[in-house]
Short mmCIF file of C-alpha atoms in Angstrom, two decimals:
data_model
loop_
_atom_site.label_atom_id
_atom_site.label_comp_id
_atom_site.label_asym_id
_atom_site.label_seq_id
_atom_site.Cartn_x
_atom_site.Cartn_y
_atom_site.Cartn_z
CA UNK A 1 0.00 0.00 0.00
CA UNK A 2 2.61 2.14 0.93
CA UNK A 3 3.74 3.06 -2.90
CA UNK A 4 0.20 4.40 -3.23
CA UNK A 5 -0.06 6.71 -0.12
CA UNK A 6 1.57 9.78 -1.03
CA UNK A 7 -0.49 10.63 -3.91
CA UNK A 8 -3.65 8.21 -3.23
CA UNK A 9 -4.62 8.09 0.45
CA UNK A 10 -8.29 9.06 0.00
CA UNK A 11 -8.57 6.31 -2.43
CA UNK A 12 -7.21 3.84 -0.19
CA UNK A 13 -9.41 5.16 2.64
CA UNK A 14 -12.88 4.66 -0.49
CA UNK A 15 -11.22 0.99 -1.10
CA UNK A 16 -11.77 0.20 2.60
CA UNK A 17 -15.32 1.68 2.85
CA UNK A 18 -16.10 -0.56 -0.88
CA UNK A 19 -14.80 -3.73 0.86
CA UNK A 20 -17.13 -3.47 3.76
CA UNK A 21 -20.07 -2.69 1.35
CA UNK A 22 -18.92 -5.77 -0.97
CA UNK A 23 -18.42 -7.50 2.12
CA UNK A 24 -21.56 -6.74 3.49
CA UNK A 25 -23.68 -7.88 -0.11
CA UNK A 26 -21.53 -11.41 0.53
CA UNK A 27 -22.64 -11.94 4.07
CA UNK A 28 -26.74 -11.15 2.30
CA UNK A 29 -25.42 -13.16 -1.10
CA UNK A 30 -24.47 -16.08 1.17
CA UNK A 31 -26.74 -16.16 3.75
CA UNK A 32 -29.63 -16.26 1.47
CA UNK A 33 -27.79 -19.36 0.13
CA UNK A 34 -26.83 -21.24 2.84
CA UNK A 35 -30.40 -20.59 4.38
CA UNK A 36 -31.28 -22.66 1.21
CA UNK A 37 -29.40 -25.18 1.41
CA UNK A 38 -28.25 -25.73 5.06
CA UNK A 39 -24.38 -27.14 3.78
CA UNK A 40 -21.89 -25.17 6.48
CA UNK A 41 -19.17 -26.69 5.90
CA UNK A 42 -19.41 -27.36 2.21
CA UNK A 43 -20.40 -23.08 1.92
CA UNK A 44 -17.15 -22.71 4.60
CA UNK A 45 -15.21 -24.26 2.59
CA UNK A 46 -15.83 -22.34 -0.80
CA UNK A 47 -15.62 -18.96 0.73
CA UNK A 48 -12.56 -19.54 2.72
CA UNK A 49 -10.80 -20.74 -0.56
CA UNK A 50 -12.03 -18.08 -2.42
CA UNK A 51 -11.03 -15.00 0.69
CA UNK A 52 -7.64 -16.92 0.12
CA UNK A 53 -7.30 -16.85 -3.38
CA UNK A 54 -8.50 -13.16 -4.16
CA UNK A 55 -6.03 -12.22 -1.11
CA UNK A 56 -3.44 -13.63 -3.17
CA UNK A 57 -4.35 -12.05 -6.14
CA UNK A 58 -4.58 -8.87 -4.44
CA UNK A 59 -1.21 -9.19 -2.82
CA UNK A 60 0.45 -9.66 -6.72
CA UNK A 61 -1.60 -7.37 -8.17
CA UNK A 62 -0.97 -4.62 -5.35
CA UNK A 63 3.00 -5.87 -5.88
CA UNK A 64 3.38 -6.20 -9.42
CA UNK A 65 0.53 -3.09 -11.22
CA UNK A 66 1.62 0.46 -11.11
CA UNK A 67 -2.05 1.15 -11.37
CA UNK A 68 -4.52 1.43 -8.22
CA UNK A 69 -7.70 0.12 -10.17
CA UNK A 70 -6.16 -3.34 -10.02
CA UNK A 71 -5.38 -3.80 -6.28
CA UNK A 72 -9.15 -2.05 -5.53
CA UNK A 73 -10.85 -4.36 -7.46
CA UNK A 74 -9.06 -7.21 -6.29
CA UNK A 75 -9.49 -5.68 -2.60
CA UNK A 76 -13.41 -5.38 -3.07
CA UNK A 77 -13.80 -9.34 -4.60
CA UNK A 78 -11.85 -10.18 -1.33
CA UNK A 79 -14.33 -8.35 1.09
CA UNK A 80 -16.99 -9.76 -1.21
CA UNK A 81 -15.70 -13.70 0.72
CA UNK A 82 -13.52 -12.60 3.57
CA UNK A 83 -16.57 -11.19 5.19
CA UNK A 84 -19.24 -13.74 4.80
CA UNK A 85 -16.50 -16.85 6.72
CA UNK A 86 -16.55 -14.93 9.90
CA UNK A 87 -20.74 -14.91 9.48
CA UNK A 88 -21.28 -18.44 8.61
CA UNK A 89 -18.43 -19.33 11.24
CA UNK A 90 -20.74 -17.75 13.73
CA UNK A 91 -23.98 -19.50 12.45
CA UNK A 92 -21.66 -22.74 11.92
CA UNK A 93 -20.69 -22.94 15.74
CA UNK A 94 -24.54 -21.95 16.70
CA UNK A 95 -25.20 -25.21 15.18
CA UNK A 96 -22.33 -27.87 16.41
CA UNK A 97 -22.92 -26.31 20.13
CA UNK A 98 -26.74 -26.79 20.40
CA UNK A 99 -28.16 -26.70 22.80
CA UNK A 100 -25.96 -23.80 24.24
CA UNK A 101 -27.13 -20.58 24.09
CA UNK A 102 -25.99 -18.91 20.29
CA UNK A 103 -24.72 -15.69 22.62
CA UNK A 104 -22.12 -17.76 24.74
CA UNK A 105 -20.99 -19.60 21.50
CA UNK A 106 -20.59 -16.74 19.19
CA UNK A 107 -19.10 -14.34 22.31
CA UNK A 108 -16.65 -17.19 22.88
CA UNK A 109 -15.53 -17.41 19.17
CA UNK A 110 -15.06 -13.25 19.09
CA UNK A 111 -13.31 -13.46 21.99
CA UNK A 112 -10.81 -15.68 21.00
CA UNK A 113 -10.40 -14.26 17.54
CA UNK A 114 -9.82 -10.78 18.65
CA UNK A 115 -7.17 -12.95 21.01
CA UNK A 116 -5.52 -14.17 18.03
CA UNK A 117 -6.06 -10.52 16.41
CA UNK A 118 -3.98 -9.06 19.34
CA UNK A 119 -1.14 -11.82 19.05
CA UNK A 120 -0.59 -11.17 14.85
CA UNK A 121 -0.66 -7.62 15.34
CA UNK A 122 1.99 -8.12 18.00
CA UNK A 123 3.82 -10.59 15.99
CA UNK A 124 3.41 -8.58 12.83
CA UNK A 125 4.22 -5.10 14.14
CA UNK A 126 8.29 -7.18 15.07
CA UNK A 127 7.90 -8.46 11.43
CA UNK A 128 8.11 -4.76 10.71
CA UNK A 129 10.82 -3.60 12.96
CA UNK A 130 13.22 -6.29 11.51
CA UNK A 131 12.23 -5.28 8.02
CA UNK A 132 10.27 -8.32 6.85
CA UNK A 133 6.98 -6.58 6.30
CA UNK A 134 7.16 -8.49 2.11
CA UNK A 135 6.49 -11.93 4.47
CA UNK A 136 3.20 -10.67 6.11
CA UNK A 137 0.82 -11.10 3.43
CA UNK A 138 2.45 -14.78 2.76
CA UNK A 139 2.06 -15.48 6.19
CA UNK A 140 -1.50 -14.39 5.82
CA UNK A 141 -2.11 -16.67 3.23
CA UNK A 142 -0.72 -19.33 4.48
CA UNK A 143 -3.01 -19.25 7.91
CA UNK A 144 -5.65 -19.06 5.07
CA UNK A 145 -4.79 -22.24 3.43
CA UNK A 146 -4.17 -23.77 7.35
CA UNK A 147 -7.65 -22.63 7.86
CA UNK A 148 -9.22 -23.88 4.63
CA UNK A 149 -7.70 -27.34 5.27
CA UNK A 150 -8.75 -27.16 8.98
CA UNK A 151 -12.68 -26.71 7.84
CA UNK A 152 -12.43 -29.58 5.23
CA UNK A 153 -11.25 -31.92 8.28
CA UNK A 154 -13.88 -30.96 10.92
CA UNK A 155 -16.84 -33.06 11.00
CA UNK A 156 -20.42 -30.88 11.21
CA UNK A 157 -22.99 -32.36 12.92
CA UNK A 158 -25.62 -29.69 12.78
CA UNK A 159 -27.71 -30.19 16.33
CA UNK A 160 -29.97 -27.39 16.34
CA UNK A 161 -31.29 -27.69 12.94
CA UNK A 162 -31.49 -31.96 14.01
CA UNK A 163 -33.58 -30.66 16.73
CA UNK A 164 -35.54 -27.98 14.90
CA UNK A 165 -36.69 -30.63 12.38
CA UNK A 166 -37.42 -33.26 14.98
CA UNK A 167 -39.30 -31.12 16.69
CA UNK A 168 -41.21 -29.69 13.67
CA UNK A 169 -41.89 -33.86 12.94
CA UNK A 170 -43.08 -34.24 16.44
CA UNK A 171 -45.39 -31.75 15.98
CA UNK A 172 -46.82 -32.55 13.20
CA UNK A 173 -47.52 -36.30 14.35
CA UNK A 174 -49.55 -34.81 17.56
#
């Protein structure tokens, strides 16, 4: 970013304010979907790969184009799936901890996120001081991928909507 700040700042402050609106039409895009077809880890999976691979492609593209329109549109398609992951995450863990209130599970996994938040910006910010600040996108990706893999592993057993069908069964048989 930095070879654009000098003469493009306000632009990089509009590219910010675009990726939360594209991120915000994701998290209505996919919702809509996965309220349709109820497949959280199959939906996980897809966006994650997809928040990895435009983060890659904005990384080169913000590396290797003199340009800005590149890196923003890159920026915006990754705000479009970065944001959406961290919603279905939320609805995701509603699910696997049922019958525990959705506020303790989706507290807890804020909690710990803005945890791990705290420890990358710490880790990051020495990245900086000893001049490696080229390896922190990388490293970003590469949690990415860790995290992509990790959600194709994890088993989903979906209690709550087990329950909310059983329940709409019993009621119908009474």
């Amino acid at each position: 970013m930095s070879k654009y700040k000098n003469k493009l700042a306000e632009n990089v402050g509009w590219m910010g304010v675009f990726n939360l609106i594209c991120g915000t039409i994701g998290c209505i895009v996919f919702g809509i979907l996965l309220d349709k077809i109820k497949k959280f880890r199959a939906l996980a999976i897809v966006i994650n790969f997809s928040a990895t691979m435009t983060w890659l492609a904005f990384i080169l593209t913000l590396k290797n184009i003199d340009n800005f329109f590149g890196p923003f549109v890159m920026f915006l398609i990754y705000g479009f799936f970065a944001y959406p992951y961290l919603t279905i995450g939320l609805e995701q863990s509603a699910e696997m901890t049922f019958p525990v209130p959705e506020e303790f599970s989706s507290t807890f996994i804020l909690i710990i996120a803005n945890l791990y938040s705290l420890i990358f910006s710490l880790v990051f910010g020495v990245f900086f001081q000893l001049g490696l600040v080229a390896t922190v996108p990388y490293t970003i990706t590469g949690f990415y991928l860790l995290s992509t893999f990790l959600t194709c592993v994890v088993k989903t057993y979906l209690k709550r909507n087990s329950a909310e069908i059983s329940l709409a069964f019993n009621s119908r048989c009474n």
